[in-house]
mmCIF file with all atom_site columns, C-alpha atoms in Angstrom:
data_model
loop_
_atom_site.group_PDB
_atom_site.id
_atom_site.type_symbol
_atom_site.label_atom_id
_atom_site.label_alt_id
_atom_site.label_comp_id
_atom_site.label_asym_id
_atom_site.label_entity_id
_atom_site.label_seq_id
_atom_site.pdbx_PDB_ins_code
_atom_site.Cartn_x
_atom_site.Cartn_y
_atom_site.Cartn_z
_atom_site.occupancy
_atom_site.B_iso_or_equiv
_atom_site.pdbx_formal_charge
_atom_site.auth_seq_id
_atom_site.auth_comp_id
_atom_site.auth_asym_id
_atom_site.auth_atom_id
_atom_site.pdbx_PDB_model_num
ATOM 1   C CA . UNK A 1 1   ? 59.418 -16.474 -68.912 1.00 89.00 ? 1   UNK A CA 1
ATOM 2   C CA . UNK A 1 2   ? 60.389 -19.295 -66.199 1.00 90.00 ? 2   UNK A CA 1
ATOM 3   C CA . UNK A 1 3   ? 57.477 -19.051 -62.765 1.00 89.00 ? 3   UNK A CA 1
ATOM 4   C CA . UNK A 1 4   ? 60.520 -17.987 -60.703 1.00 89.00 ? 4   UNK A CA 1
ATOM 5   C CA . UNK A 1 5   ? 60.758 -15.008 -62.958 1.00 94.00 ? 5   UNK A CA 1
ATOM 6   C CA . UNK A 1 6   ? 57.373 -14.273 -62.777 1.00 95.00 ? 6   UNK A CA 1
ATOM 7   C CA . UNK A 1 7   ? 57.379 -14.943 -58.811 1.00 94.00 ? 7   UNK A CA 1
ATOM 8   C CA . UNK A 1 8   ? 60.609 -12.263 -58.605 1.00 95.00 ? 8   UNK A CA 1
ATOM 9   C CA . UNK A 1 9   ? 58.651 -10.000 -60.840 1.00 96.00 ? 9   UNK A CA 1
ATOM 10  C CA . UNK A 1 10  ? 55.545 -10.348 -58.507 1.00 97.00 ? 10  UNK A CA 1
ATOM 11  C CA . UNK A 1 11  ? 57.901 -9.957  -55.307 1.00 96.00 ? 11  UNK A CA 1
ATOM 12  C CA . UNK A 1 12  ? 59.256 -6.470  -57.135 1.00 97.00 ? 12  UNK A CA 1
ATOM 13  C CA . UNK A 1 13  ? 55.901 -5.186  -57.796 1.00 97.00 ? 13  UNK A CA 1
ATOM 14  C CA . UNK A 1 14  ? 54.406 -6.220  -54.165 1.00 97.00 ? 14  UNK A CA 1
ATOM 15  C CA . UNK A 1 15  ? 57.172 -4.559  -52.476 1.00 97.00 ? 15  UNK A CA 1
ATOM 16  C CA . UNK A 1 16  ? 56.796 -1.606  -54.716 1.00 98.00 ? 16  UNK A CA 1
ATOM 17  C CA . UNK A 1 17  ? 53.502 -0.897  -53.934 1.00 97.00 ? 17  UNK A CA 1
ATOM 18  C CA . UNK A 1 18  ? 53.948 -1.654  -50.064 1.00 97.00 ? 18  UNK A CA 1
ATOM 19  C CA . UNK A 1 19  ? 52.347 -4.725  -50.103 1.00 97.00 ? 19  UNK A CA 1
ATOM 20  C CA . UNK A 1 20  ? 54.737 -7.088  -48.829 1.00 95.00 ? 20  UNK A CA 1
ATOM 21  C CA . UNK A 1 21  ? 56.131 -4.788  -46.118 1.00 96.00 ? 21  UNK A CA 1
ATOM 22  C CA . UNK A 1 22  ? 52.876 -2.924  -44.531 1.00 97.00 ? 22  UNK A CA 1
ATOM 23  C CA . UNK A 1 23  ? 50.295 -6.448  -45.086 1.00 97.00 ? 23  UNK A CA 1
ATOM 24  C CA . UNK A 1 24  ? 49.992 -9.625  -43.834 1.00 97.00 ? 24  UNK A CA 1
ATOM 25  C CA . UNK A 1 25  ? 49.830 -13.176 -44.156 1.00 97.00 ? 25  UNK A CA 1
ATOM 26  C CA . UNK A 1 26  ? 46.137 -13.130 -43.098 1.00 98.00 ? 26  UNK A CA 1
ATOM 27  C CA . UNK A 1 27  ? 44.936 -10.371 -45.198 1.00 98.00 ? 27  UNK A CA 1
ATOM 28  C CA . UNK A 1 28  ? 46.823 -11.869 -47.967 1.00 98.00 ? 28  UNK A CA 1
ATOM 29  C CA . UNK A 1 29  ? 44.724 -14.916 -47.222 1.00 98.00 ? 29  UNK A CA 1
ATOM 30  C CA . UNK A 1 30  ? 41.583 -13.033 -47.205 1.00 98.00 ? 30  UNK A CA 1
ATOM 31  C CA . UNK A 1 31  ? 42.714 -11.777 -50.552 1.00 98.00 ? 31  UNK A CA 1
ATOM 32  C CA . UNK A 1 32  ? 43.155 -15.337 -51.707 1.00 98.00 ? 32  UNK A CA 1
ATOM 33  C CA . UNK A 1 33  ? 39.826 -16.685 -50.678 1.00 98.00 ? 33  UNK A CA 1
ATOM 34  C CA . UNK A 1 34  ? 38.321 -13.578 -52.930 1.00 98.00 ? 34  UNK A CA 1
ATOM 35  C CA . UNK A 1 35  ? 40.091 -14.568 -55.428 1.00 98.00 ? 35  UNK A CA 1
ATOM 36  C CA . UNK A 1 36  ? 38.985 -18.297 -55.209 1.00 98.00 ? 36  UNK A CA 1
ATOM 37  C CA . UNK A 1 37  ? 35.560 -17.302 -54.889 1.00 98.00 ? 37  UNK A CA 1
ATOM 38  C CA . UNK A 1 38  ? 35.802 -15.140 -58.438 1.00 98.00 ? 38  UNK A CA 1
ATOM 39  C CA . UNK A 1 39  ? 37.212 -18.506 -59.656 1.00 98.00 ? 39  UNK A CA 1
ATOM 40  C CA . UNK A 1 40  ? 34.373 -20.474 -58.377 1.00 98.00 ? 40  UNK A CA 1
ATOM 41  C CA . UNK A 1 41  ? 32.087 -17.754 -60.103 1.00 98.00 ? 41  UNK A CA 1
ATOM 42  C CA . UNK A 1 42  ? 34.007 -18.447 -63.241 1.00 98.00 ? 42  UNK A CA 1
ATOM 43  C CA . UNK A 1 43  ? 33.842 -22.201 -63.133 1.00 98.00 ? 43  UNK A CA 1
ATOM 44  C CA . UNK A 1 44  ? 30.006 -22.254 -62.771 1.00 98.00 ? 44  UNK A CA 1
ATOM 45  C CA . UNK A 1 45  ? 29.741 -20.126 -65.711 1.00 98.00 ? 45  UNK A CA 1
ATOM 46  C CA . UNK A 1 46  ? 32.152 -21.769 -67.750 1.00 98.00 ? 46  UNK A CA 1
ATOM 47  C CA . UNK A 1 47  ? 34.200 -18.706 -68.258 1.00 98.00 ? 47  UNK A CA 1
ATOM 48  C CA . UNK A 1 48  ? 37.714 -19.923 -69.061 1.00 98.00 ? 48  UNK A CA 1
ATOM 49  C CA . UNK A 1 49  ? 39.004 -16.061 -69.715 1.00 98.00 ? 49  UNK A CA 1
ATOM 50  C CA . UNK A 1 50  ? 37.718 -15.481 -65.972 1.00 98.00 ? 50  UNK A CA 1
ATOM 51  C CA . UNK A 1 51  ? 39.189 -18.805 -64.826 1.00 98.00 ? 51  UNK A CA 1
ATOM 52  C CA . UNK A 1 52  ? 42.596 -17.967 -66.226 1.00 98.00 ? 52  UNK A CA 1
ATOM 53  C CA . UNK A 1 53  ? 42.354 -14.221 -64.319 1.00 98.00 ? 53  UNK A CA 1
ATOM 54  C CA . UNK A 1 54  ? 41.289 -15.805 -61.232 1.00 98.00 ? 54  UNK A CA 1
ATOM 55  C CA . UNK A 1 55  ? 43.804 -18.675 -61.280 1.00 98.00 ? 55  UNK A CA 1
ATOM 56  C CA . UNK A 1 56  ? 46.994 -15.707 -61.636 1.00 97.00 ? 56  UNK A CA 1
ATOM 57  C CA . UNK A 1 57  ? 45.032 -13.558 -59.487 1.00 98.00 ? 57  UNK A CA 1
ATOM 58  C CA . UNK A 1 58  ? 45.455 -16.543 -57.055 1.00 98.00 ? 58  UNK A CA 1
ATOM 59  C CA . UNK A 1 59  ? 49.106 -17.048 -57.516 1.00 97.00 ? 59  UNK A CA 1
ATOM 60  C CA . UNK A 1 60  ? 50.021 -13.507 -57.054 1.00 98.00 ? 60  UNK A CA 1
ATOM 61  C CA . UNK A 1 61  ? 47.726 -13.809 -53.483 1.00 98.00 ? 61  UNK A CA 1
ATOM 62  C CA . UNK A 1 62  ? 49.796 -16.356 -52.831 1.00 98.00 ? 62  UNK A CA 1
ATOM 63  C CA . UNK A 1 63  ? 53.123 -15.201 -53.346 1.00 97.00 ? 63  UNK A CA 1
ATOM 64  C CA . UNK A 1 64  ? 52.471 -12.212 -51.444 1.00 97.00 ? 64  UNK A CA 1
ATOM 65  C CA . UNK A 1 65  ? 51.346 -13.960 -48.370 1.00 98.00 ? 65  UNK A CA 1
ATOM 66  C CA . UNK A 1 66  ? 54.131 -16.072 -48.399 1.00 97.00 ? 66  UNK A CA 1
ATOM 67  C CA . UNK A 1 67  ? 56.873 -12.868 -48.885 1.00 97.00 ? 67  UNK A CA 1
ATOM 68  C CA . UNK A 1 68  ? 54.609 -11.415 -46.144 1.00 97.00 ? 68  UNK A CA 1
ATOM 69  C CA . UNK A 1 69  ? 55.396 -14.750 -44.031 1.00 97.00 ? 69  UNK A CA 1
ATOM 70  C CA . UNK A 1 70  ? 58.924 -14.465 -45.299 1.00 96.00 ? 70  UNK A CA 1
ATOM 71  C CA . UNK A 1 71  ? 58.082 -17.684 -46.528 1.00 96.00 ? 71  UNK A CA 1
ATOM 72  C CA . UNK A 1 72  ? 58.793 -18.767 -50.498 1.00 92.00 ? 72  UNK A CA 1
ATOM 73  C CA . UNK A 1 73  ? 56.451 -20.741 -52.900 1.00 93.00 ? 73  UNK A CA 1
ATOM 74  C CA . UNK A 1 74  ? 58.587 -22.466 -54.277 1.00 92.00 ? 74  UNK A CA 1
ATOM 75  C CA . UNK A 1 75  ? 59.792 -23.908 -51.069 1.00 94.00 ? 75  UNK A CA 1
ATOM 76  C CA . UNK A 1 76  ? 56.236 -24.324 -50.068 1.00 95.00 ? 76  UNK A CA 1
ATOM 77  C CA . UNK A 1 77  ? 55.492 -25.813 -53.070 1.00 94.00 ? 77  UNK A CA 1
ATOM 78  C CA . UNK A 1 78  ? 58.347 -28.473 -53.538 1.00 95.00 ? 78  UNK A CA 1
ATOM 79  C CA . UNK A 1 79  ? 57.297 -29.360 -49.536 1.00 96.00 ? 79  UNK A CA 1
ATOM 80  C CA . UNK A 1 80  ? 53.641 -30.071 -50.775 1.00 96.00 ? 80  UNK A CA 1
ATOM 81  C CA . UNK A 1 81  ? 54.992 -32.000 -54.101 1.00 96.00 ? 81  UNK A CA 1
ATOM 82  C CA . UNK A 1 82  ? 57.573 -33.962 -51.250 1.00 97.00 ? 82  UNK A CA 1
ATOM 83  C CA . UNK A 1 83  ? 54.326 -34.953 -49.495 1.00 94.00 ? 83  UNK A CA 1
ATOM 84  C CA . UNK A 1 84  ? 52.729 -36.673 -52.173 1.00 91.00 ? 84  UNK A CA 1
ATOM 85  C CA . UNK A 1 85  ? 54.934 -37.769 -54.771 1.00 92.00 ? 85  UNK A CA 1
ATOM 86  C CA . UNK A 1 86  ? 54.564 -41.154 -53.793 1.00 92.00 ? 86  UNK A CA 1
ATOM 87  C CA . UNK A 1 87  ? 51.232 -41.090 -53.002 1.00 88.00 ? 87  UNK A CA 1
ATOM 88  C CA . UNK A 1 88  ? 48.990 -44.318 -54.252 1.00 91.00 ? 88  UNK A CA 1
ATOM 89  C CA . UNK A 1 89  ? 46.033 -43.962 -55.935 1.00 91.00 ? 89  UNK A CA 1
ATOM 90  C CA . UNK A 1 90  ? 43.452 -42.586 -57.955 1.00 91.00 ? 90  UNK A CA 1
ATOM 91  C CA . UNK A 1 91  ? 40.620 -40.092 -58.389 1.00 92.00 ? 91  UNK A CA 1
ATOM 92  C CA . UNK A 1 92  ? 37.394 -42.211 -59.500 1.00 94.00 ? 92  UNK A CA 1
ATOM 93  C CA . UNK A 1 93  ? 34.374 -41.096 -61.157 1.00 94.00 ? 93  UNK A CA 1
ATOM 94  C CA . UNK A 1 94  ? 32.543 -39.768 -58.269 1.00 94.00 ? 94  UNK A CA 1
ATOM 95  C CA . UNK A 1 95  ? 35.669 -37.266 -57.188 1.00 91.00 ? 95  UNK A CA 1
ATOM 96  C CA . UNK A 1 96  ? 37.100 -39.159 -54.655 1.00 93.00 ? 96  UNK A CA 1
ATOM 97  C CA . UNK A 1 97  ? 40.836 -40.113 -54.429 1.00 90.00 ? 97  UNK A CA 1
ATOM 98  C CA . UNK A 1 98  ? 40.865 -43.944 -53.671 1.00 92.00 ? 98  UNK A CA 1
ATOM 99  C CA . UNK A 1 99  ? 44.538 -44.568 -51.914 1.00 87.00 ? 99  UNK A CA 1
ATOM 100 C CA . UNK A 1 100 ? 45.645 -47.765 -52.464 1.00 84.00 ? 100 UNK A CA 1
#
């Protein structure tokens, strides 16, 4: 199954349940910042089965506040990848990108 299948899936299921017409963008936000928090949780304990919940968990957050912003990923997405596609650089050992 392709992510914009998934994403329309998502959409379909958030607007069955009311989500995308009765929330927000800033609750959905709230709901994201849960969820990253549960994926912090995971990373510190090395749970990859919790990472990989937390990380769709996530994605589903974010689709809905975008449908709720009648914004879509994708869009958002191929904006951010437009923004640093060419991009110098490199991360060094310490965790800080270097641009060149």
């Amino acid at each position: 199954m392709s992510f914009a299948q998934i994403e329309m899936l998502t959409l379909q299921w958030g607007e069955a349940r009311g989500i995308v017409q009765n929330s927000t963008p800033y609750a959905q936000a709230l709901k994201t910042k849960e969820e990253l928090e549960e994926l912090f949780e995971a990373i510190s304990k090395g749970n990859r089965e919790e990472m990989a919940d937390a990380y769709g968990d996530i994605l589903v957050t974010l689709v809905m506040g975008c449908a709720c912003a009648d914004l879509d990923l994708v869009t958002c997405f191929k904006g951010a990848y437009n923004e640093i596609k060419d991009r110098k650089g490199f991360l060094n050992k310490d965790g800080i990108f270097v641009k060149n």
